mmCIF file of C-alpha atoms in Angstrom:
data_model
loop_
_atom_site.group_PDB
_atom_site.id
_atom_site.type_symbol
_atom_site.label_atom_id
_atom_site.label_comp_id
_atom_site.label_asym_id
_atom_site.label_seq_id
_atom_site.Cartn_x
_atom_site.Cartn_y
_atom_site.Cartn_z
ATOM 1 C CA UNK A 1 252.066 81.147 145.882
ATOM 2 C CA UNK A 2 253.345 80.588 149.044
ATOM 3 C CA UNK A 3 256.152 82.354 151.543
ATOM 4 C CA UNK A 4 256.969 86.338 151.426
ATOM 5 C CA UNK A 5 258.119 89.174 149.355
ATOM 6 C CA UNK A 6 261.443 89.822 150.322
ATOM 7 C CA UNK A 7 262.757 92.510 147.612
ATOM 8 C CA UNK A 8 263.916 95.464 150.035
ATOM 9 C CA UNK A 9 266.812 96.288 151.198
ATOM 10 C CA UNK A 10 266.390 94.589 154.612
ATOM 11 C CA UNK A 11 265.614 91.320 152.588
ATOM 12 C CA UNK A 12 262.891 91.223 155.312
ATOM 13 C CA UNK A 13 260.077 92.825 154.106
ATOM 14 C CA UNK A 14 258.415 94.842 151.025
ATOM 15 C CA UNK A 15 259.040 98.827 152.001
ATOM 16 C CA UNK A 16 257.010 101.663 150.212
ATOM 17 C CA UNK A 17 256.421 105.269 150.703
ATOM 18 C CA UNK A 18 253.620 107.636 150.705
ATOM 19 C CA UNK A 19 253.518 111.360 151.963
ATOM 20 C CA UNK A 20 252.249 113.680 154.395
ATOM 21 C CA UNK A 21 248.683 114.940 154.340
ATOM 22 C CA UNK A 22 248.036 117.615 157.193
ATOM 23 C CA UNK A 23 249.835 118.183 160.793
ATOM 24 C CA UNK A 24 247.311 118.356 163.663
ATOM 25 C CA UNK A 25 248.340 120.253 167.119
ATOM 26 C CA UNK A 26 245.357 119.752 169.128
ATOM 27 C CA UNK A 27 245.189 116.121 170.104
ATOM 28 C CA UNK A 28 245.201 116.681 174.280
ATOM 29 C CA UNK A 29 247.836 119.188 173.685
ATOM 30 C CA UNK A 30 250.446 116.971 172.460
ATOM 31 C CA UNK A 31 251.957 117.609 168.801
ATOM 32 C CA UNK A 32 250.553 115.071 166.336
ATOM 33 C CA UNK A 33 251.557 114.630 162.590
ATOM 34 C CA UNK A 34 249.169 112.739 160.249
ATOM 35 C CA UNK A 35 250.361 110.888 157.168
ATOM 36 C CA UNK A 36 248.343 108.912 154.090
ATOM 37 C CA UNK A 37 250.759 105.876 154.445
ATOM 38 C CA UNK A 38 249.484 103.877 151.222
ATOM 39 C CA UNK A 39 246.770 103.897 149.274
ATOM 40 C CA UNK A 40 245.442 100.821 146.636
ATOM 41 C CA UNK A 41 246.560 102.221 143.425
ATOM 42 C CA UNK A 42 249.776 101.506 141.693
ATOM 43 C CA UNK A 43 253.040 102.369 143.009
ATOM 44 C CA UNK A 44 256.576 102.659 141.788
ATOM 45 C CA UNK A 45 257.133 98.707 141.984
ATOM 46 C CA UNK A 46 254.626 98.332 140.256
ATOM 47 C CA UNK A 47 252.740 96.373 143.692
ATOM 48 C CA UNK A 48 249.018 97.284 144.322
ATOM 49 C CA UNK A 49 247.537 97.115 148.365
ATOM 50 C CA UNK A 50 244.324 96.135 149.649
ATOM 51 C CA UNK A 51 244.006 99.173 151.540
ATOM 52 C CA UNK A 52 240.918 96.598 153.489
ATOM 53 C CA UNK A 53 243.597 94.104 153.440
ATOM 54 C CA UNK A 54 245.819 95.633 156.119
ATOM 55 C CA UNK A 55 246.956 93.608 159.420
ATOM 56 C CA UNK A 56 247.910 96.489 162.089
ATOM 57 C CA UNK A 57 247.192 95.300 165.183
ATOM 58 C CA UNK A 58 250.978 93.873 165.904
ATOM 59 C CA UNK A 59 251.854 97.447 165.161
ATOM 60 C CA UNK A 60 249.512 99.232 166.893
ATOM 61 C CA UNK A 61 250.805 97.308 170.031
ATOM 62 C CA UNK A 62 254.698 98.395 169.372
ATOM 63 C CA UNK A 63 254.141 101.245 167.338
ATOM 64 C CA UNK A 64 257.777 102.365 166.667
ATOM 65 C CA UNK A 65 258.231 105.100 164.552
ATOM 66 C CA UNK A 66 262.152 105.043 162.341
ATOM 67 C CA UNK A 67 264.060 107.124 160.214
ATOM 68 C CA UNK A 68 265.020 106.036 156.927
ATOM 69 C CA UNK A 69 264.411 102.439 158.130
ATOM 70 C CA UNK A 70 267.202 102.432 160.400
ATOM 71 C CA UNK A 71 266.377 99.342 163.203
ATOM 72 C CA UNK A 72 269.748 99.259 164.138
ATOM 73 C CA UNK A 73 271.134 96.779 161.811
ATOM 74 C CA UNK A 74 273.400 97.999 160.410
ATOM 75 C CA UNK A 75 274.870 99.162 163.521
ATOM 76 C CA UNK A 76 275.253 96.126 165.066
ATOM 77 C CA UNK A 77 277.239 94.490 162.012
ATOM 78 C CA UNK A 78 279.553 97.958 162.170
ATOM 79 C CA UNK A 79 279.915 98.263 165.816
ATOM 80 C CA UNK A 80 278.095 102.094 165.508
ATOM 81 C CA UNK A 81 275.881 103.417 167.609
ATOM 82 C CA UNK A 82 272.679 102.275 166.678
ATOM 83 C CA UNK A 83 269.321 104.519 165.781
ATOM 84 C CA UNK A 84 266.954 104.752 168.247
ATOM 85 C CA UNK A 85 263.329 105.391 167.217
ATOM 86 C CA UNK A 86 262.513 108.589 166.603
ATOM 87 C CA UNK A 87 258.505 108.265 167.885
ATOM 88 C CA UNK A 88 255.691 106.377 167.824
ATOM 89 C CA UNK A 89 252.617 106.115 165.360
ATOM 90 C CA UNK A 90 249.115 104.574 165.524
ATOM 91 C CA UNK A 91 247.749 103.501 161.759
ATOM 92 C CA UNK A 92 244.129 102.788 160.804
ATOM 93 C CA UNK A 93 242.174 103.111 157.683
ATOM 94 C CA UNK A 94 240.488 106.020 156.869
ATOM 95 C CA UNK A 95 239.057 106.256 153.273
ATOM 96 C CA UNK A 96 240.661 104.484 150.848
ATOM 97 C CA UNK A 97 244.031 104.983 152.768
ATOM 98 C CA UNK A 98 245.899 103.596 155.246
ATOM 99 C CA UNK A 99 246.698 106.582 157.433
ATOM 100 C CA UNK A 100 249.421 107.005 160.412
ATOM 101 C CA UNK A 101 249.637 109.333 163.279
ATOM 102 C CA UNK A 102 253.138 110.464 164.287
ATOM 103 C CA UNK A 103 253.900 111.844 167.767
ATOM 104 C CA UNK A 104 257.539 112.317 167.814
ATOM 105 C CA UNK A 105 259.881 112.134 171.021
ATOM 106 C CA UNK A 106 260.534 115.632 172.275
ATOM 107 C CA UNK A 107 263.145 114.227 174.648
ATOM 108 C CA UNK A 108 265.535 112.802 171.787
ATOM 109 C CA UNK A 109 267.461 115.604 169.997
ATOM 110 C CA UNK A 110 267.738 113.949 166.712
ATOM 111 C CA UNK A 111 264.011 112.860 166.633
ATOM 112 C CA UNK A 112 263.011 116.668 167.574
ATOM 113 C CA UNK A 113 265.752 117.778 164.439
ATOM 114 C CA UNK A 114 263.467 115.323 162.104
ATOM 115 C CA UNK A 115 260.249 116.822 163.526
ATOM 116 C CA UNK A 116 260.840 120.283 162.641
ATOM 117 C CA UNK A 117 261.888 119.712 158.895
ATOM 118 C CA UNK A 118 258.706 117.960 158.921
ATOM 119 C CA UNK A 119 256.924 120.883 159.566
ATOM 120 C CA UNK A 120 258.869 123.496 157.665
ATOM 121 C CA UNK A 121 258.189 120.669 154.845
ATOM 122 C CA UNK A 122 261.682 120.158 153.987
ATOM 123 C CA UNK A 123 260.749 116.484 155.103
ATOM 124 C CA UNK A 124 257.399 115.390 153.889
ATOM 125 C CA UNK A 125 257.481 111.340 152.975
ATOM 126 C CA UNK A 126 256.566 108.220 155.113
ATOM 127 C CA UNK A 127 257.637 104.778 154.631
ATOM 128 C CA UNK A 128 256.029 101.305 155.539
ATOM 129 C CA UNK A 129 257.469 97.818 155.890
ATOM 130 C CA UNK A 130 255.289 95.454 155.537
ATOM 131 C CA UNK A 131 255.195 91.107 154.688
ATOM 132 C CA UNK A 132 253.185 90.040 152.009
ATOM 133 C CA UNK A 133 251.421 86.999 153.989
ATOM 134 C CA UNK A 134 251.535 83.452 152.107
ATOM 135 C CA UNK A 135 248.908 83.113 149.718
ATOM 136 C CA UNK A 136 247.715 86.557 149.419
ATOM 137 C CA UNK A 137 249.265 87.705 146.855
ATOM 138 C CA UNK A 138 249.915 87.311 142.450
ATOM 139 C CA UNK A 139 251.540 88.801 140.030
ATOM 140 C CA UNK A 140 250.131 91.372 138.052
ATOM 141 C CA UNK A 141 250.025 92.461 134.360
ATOM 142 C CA UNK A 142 253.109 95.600 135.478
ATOM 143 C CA UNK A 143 255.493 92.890 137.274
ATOM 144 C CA UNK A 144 254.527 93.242 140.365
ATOM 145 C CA UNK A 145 251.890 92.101 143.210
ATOM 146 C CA UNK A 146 248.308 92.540 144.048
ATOM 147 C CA UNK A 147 248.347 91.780 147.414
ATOM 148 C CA UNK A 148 245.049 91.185 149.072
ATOM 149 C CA UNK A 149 246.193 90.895 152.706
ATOM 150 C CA UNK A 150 249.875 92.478 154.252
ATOM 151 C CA UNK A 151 251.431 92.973 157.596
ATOM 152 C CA UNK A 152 252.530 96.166 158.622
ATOM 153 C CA UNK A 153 256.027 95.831 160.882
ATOM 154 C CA UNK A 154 256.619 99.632 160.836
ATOM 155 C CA UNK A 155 256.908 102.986 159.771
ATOM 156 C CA UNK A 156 259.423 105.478 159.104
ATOM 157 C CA UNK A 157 259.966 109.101 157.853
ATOM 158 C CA UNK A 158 262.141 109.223 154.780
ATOM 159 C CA UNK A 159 264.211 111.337 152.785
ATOM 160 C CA UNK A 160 263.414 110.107 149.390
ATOM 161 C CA UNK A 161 259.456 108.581 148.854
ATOM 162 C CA UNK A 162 258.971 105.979 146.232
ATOM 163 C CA UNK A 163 255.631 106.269 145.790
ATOM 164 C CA UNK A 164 254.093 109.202 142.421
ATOM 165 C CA UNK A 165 251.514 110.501 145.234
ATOM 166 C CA UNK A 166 254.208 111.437 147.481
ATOM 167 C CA UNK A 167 252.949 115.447 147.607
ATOM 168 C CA UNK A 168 251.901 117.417 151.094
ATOM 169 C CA UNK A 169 249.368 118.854 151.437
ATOM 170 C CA UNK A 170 250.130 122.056 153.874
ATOM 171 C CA UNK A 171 247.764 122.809 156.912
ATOM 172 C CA UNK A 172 246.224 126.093 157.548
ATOM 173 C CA UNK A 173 249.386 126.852 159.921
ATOM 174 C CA UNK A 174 251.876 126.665 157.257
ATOM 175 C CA UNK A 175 250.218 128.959 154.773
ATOM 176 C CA UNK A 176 251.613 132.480 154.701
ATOM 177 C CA UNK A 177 250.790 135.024 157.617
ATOM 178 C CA UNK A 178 248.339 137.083 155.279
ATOM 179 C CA UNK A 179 246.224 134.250 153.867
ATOM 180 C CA UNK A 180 243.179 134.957 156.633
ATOM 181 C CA UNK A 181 243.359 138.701 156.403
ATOM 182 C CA UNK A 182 243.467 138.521 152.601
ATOM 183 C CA UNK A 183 240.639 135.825 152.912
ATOM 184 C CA UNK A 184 238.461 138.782 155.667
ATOM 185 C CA UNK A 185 239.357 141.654 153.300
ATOM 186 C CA UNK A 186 237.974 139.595 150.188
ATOM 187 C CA UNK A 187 234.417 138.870 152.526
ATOM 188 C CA UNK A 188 234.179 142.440 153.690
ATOM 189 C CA UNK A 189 234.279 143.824 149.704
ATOM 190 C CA UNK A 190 231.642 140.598 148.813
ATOM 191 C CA UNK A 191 229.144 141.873 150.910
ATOM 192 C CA UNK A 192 229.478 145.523 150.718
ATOM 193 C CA UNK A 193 228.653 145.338 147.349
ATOM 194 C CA UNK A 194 225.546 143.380 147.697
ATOM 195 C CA UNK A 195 224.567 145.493 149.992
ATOM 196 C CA UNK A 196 224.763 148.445 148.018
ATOM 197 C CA UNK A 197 223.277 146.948 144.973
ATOM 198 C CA UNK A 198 220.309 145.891 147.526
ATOM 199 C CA UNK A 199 220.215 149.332 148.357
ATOM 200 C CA UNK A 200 220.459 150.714 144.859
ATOM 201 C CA UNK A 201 217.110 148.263 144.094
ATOM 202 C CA UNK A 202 215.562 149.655 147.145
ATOM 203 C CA UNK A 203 215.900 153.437 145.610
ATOM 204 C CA UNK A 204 214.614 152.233 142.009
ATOM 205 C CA UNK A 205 211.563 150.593 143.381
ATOM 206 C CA UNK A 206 211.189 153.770 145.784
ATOM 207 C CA UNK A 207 211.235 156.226 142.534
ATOM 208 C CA UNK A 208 208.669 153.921 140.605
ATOM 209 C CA UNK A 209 206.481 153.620 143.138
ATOM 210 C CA UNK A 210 206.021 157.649 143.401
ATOM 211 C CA UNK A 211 205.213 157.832 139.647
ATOM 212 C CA UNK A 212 201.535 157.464 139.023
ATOM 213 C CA UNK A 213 200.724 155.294 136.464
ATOM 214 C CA UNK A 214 197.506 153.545 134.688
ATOM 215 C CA UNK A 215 197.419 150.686 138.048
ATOM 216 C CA UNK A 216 196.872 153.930 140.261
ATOM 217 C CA UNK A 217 193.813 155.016 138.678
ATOM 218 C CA UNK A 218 192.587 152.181 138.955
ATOM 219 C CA UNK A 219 193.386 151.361 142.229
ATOM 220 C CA UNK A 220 191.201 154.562 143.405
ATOM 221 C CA UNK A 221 188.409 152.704 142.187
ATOM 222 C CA UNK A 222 188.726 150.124 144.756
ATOM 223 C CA UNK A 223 186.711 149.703 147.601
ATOM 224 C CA UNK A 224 186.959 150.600 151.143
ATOM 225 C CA UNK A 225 187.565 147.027 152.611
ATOM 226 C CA UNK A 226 189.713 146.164 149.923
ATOM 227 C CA UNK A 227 192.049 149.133 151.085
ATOM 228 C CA UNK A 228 191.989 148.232 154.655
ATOM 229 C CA UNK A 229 192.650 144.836 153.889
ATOM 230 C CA UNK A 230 195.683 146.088 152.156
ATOM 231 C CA UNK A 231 196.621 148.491 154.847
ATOM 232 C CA UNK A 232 196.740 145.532 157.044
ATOM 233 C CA UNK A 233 199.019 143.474 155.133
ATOM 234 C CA UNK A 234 201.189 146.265 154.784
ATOM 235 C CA UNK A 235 201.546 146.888 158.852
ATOM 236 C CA UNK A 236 202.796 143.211 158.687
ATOM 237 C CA UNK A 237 206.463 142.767 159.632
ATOM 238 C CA UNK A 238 209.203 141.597 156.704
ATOM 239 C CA UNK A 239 211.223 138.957 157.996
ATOM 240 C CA UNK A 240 213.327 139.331 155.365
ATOM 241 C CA UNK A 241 213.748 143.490 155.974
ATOM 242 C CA UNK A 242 214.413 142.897 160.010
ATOM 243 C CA UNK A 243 217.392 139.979 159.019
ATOM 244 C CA UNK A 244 219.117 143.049 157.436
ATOM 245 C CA UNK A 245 218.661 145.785 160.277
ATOM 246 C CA UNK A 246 222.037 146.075 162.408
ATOM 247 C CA UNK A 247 223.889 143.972 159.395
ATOM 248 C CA UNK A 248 227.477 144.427 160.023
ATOM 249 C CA UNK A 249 229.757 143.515 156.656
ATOM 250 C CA UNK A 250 233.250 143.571 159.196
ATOM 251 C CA UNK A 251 231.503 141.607 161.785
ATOM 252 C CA UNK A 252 229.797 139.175 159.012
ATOM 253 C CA UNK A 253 233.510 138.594 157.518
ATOM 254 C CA UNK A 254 235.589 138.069 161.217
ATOM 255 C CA UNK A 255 232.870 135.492 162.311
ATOM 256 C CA UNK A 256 233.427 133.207 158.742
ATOM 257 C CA UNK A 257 237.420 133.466 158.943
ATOM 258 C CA UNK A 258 236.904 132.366 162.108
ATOM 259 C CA UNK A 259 234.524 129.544 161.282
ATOM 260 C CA UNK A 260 236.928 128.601 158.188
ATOM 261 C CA UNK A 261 239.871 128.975 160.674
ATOM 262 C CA UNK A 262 238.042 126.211 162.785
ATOM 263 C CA UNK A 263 237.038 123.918 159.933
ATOM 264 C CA UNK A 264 240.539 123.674 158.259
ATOM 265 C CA UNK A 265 242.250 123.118 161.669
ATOM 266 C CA UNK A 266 239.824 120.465 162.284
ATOM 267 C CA UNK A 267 239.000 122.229 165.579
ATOM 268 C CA UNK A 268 235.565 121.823 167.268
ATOM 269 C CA UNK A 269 233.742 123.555 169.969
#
């Protein structure tokens, strides 16, 4: 099969949309969005991508960022003001995904409108064009194409995803203000009960070792070494008994919220 796929509404290439994954705020203090752009499995159309298959460096060298797919097209045939990009994005694979970074123009006041109903999540869906190269591609047993090799011209957010995976999934930041405390609160009561119930053993095995029984009789019988021998082990440190001197439950719980806090964030030291 030869030539390319030319069923979207450009008539220039195939377009398809995925969602957002996470948001990221730390790369050298700029603002950075990260999106799963596609992935290999079935999408609306019916189309499977070789996630392997993917052709980015043309994009990676202009990578122009849209809305709604808007190159300015339309605007020229109209006479309107055309859109302007609204950012730019680097793509690689990651996984079994194709993934995209979004840094959006905080000079352009439309571009920083789109940016923050992406992160209040009002916005959550990416879009990429894309060519099906000559000879890469065959129809499948849905109706559409398994394409084993595709050209990425660009991507865009979008208001309406076409592909079923299309979900968020929310970063740390966005979750309510409470999660963390709840999360601390939750720790704290975990390990002041173990700690008590270690400490309810510790008074058990006190009381039965005060009782004399038939092992203490015999024990008397025992000779002097063997008893000093004994003695000696006892005087012997527990490692086990100094880990839990100066154990703090609060202090235990702050230093894993913060550690999860990290790990989420994707934030290293």
């Amino acid at each position: 099969m030869s030539g390319t796929i030319t069923r979207s509404l450009r008539l220039s290439a195939v377009r398809k949309d995925a969602a957002t994954l996470s948001a990221v705020e730390s790369i050298g203090g700029r603002r950075v969005f990260k999106f799963k752009a596609s992935d290999g499995d079935f999408d609306r159309y019916s189309d499977r991508l070789n996630v392997k298959g993917w052709r980015v460096d043309g994009y990676n060298a202009n990578g122009v960022v849209l809305y709604n797919h808007d190159d300015g097209a339309s605007a020229a045939m109209t006479g309107a003001e055309p859109q302007l990009p609204i950012g730019k994005g680097r793509v690689y694979v990651e996984g079994d995904a194709l993934m995209v970074d979004i840094e959006f123009d905080d000079e352009d006041e439309f571009a920083k409108k789109v940016e923050r109903k992406v992160s209040k999540g009002i916005l959550n869906a990416v879009s990429v064009r894309y060519l099906m190269l000559p000879g890469q591609y065959r129809q499948n047993e849905r109706g559409g194409y398994d394409c084993d090799a595709q050209e990425l011209l660009e991507v865009s957010v979008v208001t309406i995803p076409g592909n079923s995976r299309a979900v968020r999934s929310k970063s740390l930041d966005e979750a309510p203000d409470d999660l963390v405390e709840r999360i601390a609160t939750r720790v704290v009561e975990l390990l002041d009960a173990r700690a008590e119930a270690k400490s309810t053993d510790e008074d058990v095995e006190d009381e039965q070792k005060s009782e004399p029984d038939e092992e203490d009789v015999e024990d008397e019988s025992k000779s002097t070494d063997e008893e000093d021998v004994e003695d000696e082990q006892k005087s012997e440190p527990d490692e086990d008994e100094d880990e839990t001197k100066g154990f703090n439950a609060a202090d235990a719980a702050k230093s894993f919220v913060e550690a999860f806090k990290g790990y989420i964030r994707g934030v290293k030291e």
